[in-house]
Coordinates of C-alpha atoms and ligand atoms in Angstrom, one line a residue:
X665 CA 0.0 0.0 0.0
X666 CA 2.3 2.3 1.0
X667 CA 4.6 1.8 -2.5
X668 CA 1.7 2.8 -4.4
X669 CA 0.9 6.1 -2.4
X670 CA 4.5 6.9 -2.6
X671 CA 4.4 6.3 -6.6
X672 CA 1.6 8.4 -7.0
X673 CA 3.2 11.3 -5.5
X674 CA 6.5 10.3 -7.3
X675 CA 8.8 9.2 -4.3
X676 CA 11.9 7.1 -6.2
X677 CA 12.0 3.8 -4.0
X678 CA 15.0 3.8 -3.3
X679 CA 14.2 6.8 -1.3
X680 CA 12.8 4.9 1.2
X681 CA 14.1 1.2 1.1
X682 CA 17.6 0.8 2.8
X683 CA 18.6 3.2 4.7
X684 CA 19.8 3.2 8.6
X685 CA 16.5 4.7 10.1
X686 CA 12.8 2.6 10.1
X687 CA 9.8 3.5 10.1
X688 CA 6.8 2.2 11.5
X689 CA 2.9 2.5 11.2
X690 CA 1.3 3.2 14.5
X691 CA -1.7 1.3 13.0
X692 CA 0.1 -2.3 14.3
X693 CA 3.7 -1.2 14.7
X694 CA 5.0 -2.9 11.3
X695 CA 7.9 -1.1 8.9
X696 CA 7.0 0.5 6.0
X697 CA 10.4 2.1 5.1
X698 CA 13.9 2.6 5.8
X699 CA 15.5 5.8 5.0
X700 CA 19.3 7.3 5.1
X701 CA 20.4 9.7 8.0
X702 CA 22.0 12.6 6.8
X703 CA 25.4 13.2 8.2
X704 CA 26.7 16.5 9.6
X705 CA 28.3 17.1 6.1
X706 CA 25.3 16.1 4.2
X707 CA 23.9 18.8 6.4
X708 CA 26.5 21.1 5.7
X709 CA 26.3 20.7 1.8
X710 CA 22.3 21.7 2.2
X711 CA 22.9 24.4 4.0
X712 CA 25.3 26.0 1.5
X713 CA 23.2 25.5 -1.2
X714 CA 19.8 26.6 0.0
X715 CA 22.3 29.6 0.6
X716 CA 22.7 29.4 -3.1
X717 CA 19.1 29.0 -3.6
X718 CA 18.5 32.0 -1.4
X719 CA 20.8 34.6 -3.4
X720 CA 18.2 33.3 -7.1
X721 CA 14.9 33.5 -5.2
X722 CA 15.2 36.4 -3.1
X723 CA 15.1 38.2 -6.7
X724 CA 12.0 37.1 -8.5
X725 CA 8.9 39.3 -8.1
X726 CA 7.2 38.1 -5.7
X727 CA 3.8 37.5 -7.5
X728 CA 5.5 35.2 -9.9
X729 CA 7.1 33.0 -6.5
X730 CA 3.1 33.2 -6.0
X731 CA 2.5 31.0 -9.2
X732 CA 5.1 28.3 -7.7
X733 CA 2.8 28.1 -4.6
X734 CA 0.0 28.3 -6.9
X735 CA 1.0 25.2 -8.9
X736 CA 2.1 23.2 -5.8
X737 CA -1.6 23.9 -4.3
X738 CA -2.8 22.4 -7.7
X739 CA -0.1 19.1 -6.6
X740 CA -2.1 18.8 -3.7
X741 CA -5.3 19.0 -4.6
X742 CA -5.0 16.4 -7.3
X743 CA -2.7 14.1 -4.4
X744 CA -5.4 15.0 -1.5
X745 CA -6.3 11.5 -0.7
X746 CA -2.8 9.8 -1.3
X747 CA -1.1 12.3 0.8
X748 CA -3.9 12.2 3.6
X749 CA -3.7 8.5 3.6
X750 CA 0.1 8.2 4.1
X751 CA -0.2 11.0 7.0
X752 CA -3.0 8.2 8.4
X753 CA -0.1 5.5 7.6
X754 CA 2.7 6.9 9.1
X755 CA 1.3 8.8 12.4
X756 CA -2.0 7.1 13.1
X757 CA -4.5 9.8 12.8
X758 CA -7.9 8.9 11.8
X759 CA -7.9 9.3 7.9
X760 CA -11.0 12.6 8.3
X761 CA -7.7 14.1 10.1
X762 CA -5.4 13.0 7.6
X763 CA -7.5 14.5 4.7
X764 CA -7.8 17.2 7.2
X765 CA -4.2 18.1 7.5
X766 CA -3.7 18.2 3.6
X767 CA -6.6 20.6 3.0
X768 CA -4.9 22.9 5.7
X769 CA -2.0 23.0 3.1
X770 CA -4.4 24.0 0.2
X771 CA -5.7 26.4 2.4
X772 CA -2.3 28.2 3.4
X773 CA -1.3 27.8 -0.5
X774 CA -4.4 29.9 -1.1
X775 CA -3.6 32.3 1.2
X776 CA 0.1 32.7 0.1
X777 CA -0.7 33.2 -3.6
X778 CA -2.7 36.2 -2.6
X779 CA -0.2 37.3 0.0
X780 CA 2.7 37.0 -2.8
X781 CA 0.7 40.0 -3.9
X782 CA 0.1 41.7 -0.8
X783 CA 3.9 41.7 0.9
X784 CA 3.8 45.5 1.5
X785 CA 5.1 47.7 4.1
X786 CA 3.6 51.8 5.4
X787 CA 4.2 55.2 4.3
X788 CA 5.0 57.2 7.2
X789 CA 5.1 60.9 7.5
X790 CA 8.0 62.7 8.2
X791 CA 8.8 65.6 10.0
X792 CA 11.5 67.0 7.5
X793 CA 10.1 68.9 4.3
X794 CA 11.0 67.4 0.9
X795 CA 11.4 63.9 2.4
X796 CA 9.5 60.4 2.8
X797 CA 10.1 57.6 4.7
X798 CA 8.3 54.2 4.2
X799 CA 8.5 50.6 5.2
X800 CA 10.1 47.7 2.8
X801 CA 9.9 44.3 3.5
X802 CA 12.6 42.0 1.9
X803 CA 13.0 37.9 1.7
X804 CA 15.3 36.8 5.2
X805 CA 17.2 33.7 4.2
X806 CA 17.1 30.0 4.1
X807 CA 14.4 29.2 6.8
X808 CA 15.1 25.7 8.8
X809 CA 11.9 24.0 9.3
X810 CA 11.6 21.3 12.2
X811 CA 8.5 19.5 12.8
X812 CA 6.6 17.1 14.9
X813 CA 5.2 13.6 14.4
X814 CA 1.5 14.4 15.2
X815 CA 1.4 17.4 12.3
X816 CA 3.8 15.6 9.9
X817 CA 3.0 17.9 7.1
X818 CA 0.5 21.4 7.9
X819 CA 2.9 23.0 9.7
X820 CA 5.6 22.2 7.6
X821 CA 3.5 23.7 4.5
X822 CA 2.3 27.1 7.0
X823 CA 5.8 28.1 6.8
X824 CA 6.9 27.0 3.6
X825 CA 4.0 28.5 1.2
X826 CA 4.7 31.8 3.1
X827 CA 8.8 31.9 3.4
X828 CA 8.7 30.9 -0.3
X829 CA 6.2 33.3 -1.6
X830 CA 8.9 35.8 0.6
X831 CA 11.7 34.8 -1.3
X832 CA 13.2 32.1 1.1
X833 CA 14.5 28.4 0.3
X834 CA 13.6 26.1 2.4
X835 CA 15.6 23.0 4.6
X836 CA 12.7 21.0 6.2
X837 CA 13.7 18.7 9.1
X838 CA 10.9 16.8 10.0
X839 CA 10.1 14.6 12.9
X840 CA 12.2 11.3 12.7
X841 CA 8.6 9.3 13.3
X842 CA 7.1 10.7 10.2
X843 CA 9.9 11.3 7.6
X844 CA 7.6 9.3 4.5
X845 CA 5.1 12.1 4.3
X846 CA 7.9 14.5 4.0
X847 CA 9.5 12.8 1.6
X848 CA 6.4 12.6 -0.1
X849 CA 5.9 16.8 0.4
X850 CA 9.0 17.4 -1.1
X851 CA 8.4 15.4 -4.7
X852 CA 4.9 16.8 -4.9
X853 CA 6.7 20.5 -4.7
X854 CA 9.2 18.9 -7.1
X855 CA 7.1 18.5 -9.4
X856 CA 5.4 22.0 -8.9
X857 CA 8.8 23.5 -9.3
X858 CA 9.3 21.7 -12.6
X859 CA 6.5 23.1 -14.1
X860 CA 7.2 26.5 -12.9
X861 CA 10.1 26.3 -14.9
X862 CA 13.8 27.7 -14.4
X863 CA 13.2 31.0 -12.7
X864 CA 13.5 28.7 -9.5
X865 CA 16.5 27.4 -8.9
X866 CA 18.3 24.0 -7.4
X867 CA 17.5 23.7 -3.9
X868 CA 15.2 25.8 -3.3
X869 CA 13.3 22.8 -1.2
X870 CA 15.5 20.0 0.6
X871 CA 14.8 17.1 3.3
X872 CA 16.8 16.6 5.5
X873 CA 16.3 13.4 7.2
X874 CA 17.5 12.8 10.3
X875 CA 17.3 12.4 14.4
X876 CA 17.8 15.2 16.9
X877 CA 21.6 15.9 15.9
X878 CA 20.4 17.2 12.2
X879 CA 18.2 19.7 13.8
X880 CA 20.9 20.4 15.9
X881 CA 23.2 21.6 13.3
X882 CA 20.6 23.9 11.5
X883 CA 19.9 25.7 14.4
X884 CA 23.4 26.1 15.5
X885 CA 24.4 27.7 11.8
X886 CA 24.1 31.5 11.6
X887 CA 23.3 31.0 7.5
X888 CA 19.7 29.5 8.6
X889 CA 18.2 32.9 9.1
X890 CA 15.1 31.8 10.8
X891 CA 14.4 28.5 13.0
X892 CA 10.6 27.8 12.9
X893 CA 10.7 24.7 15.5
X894 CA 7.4 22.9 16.4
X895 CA 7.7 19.9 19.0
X896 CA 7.7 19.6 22.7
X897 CA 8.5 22.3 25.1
X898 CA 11.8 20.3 26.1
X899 CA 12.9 21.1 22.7
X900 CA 11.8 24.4 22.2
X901 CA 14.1 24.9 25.7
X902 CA 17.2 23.9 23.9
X903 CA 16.3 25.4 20.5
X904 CA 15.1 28.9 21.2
X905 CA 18.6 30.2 23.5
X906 CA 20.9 28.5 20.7
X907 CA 18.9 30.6 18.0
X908 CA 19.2 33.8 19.9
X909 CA 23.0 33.0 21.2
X910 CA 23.6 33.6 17.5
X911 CA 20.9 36.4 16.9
X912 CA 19.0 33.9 14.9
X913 CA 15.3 34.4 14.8
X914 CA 12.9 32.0 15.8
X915 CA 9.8 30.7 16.0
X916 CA 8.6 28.4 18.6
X917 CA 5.8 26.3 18.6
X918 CA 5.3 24.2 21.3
X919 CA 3.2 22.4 24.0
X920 CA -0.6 23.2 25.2
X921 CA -2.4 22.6 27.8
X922 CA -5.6 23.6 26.9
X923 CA -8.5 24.4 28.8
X924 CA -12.3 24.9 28.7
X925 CA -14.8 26.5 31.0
X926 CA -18.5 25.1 31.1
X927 CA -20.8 28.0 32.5
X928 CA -24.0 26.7 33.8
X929 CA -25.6 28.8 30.7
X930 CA -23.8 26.5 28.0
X931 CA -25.9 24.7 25.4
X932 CA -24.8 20.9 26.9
X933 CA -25.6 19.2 23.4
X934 CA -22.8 21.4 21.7
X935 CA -20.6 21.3 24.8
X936 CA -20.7 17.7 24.5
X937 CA -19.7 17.8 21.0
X938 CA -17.0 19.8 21.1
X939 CA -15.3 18.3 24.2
X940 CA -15.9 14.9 22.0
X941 CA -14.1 16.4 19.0
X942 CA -11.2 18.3 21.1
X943 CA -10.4 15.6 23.8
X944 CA -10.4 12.4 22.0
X945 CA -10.0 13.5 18.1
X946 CA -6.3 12.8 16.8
X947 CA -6.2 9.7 20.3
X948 CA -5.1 13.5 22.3
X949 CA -2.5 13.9 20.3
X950 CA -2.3 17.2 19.1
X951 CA -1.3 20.9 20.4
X952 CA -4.6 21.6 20.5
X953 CA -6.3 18.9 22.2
X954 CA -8.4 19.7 25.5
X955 CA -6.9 18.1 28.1
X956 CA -8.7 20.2 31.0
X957 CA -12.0 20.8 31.9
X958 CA -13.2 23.5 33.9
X959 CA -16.8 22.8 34.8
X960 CA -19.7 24.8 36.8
X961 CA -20.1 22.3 39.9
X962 CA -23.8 22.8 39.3
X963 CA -23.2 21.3 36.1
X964 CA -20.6 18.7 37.0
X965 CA -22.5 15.1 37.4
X966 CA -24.7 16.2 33.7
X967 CA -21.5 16.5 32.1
X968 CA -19.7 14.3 33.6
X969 CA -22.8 11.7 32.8
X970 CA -22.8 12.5 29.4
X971 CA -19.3 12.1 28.9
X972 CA -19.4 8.9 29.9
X973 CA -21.9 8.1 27.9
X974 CA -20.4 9.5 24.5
X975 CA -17.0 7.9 25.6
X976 CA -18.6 4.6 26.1
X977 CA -19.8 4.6 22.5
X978 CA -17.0 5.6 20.5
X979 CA -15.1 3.3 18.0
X980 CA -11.4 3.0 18.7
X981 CA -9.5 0.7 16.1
X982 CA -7.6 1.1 12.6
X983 CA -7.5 4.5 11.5
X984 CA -8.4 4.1 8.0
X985 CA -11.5 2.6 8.8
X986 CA -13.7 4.7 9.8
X987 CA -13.0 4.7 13.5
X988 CA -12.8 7.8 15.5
X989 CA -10.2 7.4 18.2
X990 CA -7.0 5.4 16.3
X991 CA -3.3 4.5 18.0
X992 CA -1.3 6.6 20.0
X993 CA 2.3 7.0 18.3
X994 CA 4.2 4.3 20.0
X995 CA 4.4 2.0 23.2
X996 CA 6.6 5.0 25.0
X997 CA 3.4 7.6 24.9
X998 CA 1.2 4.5 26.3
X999 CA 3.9 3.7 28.9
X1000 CA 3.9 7.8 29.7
X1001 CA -0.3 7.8 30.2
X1002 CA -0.3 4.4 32.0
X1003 CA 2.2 6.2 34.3
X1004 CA 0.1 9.8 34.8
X1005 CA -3.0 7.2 35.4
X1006 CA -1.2 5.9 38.3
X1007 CA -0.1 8.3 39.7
X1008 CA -3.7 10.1 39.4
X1009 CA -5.2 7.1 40.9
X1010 CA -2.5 7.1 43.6
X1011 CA -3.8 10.8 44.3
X1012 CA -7.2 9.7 45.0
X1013 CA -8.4 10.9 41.5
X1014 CA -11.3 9.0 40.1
X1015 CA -10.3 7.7 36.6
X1016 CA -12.7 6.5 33.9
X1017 CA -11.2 4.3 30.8
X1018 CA -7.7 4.7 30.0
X1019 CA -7.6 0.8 29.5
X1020 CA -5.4 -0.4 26.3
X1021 CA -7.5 -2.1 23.3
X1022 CA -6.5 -4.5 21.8
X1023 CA -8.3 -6.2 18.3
X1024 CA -7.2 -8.8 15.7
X1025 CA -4.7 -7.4 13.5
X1026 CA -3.6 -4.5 16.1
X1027 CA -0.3 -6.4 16.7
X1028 CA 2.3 -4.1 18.5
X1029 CA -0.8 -1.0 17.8
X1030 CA -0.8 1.2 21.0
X1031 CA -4.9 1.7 21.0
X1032 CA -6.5 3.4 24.1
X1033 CA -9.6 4.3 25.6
X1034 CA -9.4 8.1 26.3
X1035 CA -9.2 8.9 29.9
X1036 CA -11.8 11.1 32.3
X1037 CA -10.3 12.1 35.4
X1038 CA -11.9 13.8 38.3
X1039 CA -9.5 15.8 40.3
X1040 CA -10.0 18.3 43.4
X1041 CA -6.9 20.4 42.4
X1042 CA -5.0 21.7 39.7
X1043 CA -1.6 19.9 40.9
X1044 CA 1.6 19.4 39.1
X1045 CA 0.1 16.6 37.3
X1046 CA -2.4 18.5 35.5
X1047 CA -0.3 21.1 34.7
X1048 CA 2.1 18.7 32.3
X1049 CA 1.2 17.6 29.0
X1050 CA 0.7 14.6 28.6
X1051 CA 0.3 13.6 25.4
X1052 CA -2.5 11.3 25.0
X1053 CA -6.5 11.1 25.7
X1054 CA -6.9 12.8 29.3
X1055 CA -9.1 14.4 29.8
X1056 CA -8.8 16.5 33.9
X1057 CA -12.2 17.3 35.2
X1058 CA -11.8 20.4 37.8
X1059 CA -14.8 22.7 38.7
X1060 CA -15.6 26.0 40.1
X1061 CA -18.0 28.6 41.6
X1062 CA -17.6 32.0 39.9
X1063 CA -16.1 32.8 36.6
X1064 CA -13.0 34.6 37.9
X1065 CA -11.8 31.6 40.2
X1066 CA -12.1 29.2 36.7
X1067 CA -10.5 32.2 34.6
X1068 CA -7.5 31.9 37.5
X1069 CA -7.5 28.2 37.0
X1070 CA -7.3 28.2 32.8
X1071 CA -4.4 30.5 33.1
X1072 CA -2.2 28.6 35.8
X1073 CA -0.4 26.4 34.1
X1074 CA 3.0 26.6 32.3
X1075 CA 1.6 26.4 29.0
X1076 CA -0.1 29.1 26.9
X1077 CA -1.5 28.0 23.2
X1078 CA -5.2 26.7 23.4
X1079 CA -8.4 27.9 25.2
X1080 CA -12.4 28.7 25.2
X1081 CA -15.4 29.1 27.6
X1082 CA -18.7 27.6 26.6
X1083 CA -21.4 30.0 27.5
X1084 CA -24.4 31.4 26.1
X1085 CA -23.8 34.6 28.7
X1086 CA -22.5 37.4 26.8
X1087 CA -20.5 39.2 29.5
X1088 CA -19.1 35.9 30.5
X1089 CA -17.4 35.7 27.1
X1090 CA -16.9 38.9 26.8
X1091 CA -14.8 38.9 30.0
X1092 CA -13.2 35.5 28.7
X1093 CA -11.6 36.9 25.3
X1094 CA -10.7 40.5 27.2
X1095 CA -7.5 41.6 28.7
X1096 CA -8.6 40.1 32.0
X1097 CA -9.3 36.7 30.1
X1098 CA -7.5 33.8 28.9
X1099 CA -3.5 34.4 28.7
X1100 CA -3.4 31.7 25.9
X1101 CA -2.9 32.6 21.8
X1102 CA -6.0 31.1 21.2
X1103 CA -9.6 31.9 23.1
X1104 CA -12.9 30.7 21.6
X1105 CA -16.3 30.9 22.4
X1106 CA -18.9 27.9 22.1
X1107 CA -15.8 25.9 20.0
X1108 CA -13.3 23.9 21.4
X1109 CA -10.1 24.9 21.8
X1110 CA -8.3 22.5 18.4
X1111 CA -9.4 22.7 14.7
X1112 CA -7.8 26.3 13.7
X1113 CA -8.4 27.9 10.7
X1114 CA -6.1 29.2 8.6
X1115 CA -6.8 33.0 8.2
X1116 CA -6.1 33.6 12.0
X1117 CA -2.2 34.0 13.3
X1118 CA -1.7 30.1 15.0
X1119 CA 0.6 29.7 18.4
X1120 CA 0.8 30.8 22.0
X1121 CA 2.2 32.3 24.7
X1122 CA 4.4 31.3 28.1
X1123 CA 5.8 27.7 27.5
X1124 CA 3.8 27.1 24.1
X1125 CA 7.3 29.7 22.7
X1126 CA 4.9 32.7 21.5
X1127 CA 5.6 32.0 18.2
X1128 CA 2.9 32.6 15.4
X1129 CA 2.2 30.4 12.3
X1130 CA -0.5 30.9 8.8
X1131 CA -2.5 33.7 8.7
X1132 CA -2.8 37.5 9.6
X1133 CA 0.4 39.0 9.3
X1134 CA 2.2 36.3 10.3
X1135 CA 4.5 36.7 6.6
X1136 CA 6.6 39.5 8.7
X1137 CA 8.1 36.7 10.1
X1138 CA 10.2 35.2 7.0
X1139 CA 10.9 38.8 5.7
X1140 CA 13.2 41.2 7.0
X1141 CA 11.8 45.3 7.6
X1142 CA 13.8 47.9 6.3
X1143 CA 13.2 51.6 6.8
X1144 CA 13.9 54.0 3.9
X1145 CA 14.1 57.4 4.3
X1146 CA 14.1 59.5 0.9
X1147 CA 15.1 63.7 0.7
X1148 CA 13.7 64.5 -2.3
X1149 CA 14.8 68.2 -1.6
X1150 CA 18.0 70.3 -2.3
X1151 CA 18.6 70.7 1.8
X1152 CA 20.0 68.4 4.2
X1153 CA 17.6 69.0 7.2
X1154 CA 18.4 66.9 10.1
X1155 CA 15.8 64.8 12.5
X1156 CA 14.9 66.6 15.5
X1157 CA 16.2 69.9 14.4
X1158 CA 19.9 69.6 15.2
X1159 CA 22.2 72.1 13.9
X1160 CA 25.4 70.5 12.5
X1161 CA 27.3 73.7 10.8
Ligands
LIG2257 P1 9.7 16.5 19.9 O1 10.0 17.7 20.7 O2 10.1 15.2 20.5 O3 10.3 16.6 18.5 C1 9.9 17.6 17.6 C2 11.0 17.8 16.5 O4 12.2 18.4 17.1 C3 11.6 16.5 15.9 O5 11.8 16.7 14.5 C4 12.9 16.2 16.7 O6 13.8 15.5 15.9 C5 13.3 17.7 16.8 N1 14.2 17.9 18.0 C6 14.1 17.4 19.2 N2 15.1 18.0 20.0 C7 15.8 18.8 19.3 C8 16.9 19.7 19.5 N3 17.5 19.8 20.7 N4 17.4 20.5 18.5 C9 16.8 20.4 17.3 N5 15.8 19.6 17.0 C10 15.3 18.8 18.0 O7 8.1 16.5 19.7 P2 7.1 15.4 19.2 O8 7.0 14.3 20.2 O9 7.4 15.0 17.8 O10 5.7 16.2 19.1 C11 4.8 16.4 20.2 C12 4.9 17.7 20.8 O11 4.8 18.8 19.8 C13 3.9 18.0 21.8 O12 4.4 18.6 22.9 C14 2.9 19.0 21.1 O13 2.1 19.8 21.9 C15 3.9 19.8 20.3 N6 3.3 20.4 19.1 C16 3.1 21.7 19.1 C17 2.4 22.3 18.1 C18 2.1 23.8 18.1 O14 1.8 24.3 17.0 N7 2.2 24.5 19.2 C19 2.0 21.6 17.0 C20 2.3 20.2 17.0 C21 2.9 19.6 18.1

């Protein structure tokens, strides 16, 4: 299966048989490929030549670096449901989520094309006569793009449709779980760049494929302009102070731990739903994912009931078929829930589910019922990410006690109240509100568009990803001023004669 998904999208074979690093399907823990590591002077060579790639790009008009965005959007619309099934493939996600993820890329590819025309900077008005100042913005650099396993290719394509229609080459390491579909990213954009013609030049897209070390050496070299690094907040820790020690810029996108507040107004049907969608979609494996509850306590047990309920019914099993609630990664991230469980339990929390499933043909398939668990405090426990399907119940009396409790924890990205009271969500999305990047009303806190800027603050690395003006990120501002005049009027009036 996974041969002819890779030949549709034009991966060579020998791409992915032989090589020092396997892969295998969280679906039942089999290999489906073996790829070569690049070595530090592999790394080296790509990183020199995206330089090169840099130095052609950076000078084509920016509406024509559109078109090569343009035509790549066109690769994935006609690849949708290969790509989306290899994402399934390689990092378990339901396939809904897999298609999912590549329609986020067609979306940011929209976006880009118009932005390719839209890259422009102010006029500003200044105070000498016979002059103007305004605003340029011009392509950065080679950007190094590191990704994780549970977003194997979105984020990867938020940056790179956006540093390329800037004028940026791209060197993409992605996570080592999930290097297929990158593989498989890179040929479709291959093929986009061969039809764009020769105005693009060698290299502007590379792989690198490789463990921890590879990203290493990207962020350590001062030609990778920009770092956009999305993974755990143990790496963002290590990335983000080697970026700045060599005044690299970066942009961090990290760990969640996202919250939402039930007000005893909320329409319980939708609630329902979206706590459904947000705590058990993607088996609690992504960013986004709700892994804290925040509930009236007049509301608690009617919740709490029909919870049970809806997590009693839901299909867990093989991804691609038409389950809702597929593996976790591997048998490290069960070991790491098995182990928060316990210690829950050994807290005197009340945990529902969290039991592994096992089916015919699930073989070494890490499947798990999604965890409820009732806790009196917002402890040290709750306060890490644990990545996987639990799902902390905590409750409160008044709104600014449950606003305190949403905001007291390390992590910053994801959050929203449920509430059909205006001046409760009002006071949710104000200044006074949620400290995250992300507050919503009557949605769960996962499932982004892409028109809005994507990321959060504290421990999540405050970086921002896709739409509003995140493109200032991959371009560099430069101030002009023009004198137009025949004087030489300085700022502020000084006399220099
Ligand atoms: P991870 O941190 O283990 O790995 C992420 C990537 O970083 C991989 O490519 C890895 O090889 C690389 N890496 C690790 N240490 C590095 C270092 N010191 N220098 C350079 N590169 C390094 O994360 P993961 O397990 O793949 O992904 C899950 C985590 O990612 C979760 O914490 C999740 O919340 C987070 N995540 C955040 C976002 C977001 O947008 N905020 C999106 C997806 C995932």
């Amino acid at each position: 299966m996974i041969h002819s998904l890779m030949e549709k999208m034009g991966v060579a074979k020998e791409l992915y048989q032989g090589g020092d690093l396997v892969v295998t399907t969280p679906i039942d823990g089999s290999e489906i490929g073996r790829l070569t590591t690049a070595s530090s002077s592999d790394v080296e060579t790509a990183i020199a030549n995206a330089e090169k790639a840099f130095q052609a790009w950076k000078s084509v008009p920016a509406p024509r670096r559109g078109e090569l965005v343009r035509l790549f959007g066109d690769q994935l619309r006609q690849h949708k449901e290969a790509l989306g099934e290899l994402v399934t493939w390689e990092c378990g996600k339901i396939l809904q989520e897999g298609l999912g993820e590549v329609q986020e890329m067609i979306d940011i590819c929209d976006l880009a094309v118009g932005q390719s025309r839209q890259l422009f900077g102010l006029t500003i008005a200044s105070e000498r006569p016979g002059h103007h100042m305004r605003e340029s913005w011009h392509p950065l650099g080679p950007i190094g793009l590191i990704t994780a396993f549970n977003f194997p290719v979105a984020p990867w394509a938020w940056n790179s449709a956006l540093a390329l229609v800037c004028g940026n080459s791209l060197l993409w390491k992605p996570s080592e779980k999930t290097p297929l579909t990158a593989l498989a990213c890179q040929a479709l954009l291959e093929r986009a760049i061969e039809e764009f013609g020769d105005e693009a030049p060698e290299h502007l897209s590379q792989v690198i494929i490789g463990e921890r070390a590879a990203g290493e050496q990207l962020v350590n070299d001062a030609r990778v302009a920009l770092i956009s690094a999305t993974g755990s907040t143990r790496m963002g820790r290590e990335v983000g102070p080697q970026v700045a020690a060599r005044f690299g810029r970066s942009i961090l996108e990290l760990g969640g731990n996202n919250a939402m507040i039930l007000a005893p107004s909320a329409d319980l049907d939708m609630a329902t739903r979206a706590i459904l969608f947000s705590a058990v979609g993607t088996a609690g494996q992504r960013c986004t994912t709700l892994r804290r509850l925040v509930v009236h306590e007049s509301i608690k047990d009617e919740i709490l009931a029909r919870l049970k309920k809806s997590y009693s019914a839901i299909s867990i099993g093989n991804p691609l078929e038409g389950n809702l609630v597929g593996p976790l990664i591997d048998h490290q991230a069960f070991d790491a829930m098995q182990s928060v469980l316990a210690k829950a339990r050994e807290q005197g929390a009340k945990v529902f589910g969290g039991n592994r499933v096992e089916f015919a043909n699930s073989g070494e398939g890490y499947y798990v019922e999604p965890a409820i668990v009732e806790v009196t405090e917002q402890n040290e426990l709750v306060k890490h990410e644990t990545f996987a399907p639990i799902l902390y119940v905590l409750t409160y009396k008044e709104l600014d006690e449950a606003i305190a409790t949403n905001n007291d924890v390390p992590q910053g990205l994801s959050s929203c109240i449920f509430t059909t009271d205006v001046r409760e969500a009002e006071t949710f999305i104000s200044a006074v509100g949620s400290d995250c990047g992300i507050a919503n009303v009557n949605i769960g806190p996962s499932g982004a568009e892409i028109g809005g800027a994507f990321g959060g603050e504290k421990e999540t690395g405050g970086g921002r990803e896709s739409g509003s003006d995140v493109w200032k990120s991959y371009m560099r501002r430069q101030t002009n001023t023009v004198n137009y005049s025949r004087e030489l009027p300085l700022a502020q009036g000084i006399k220099f004669d």
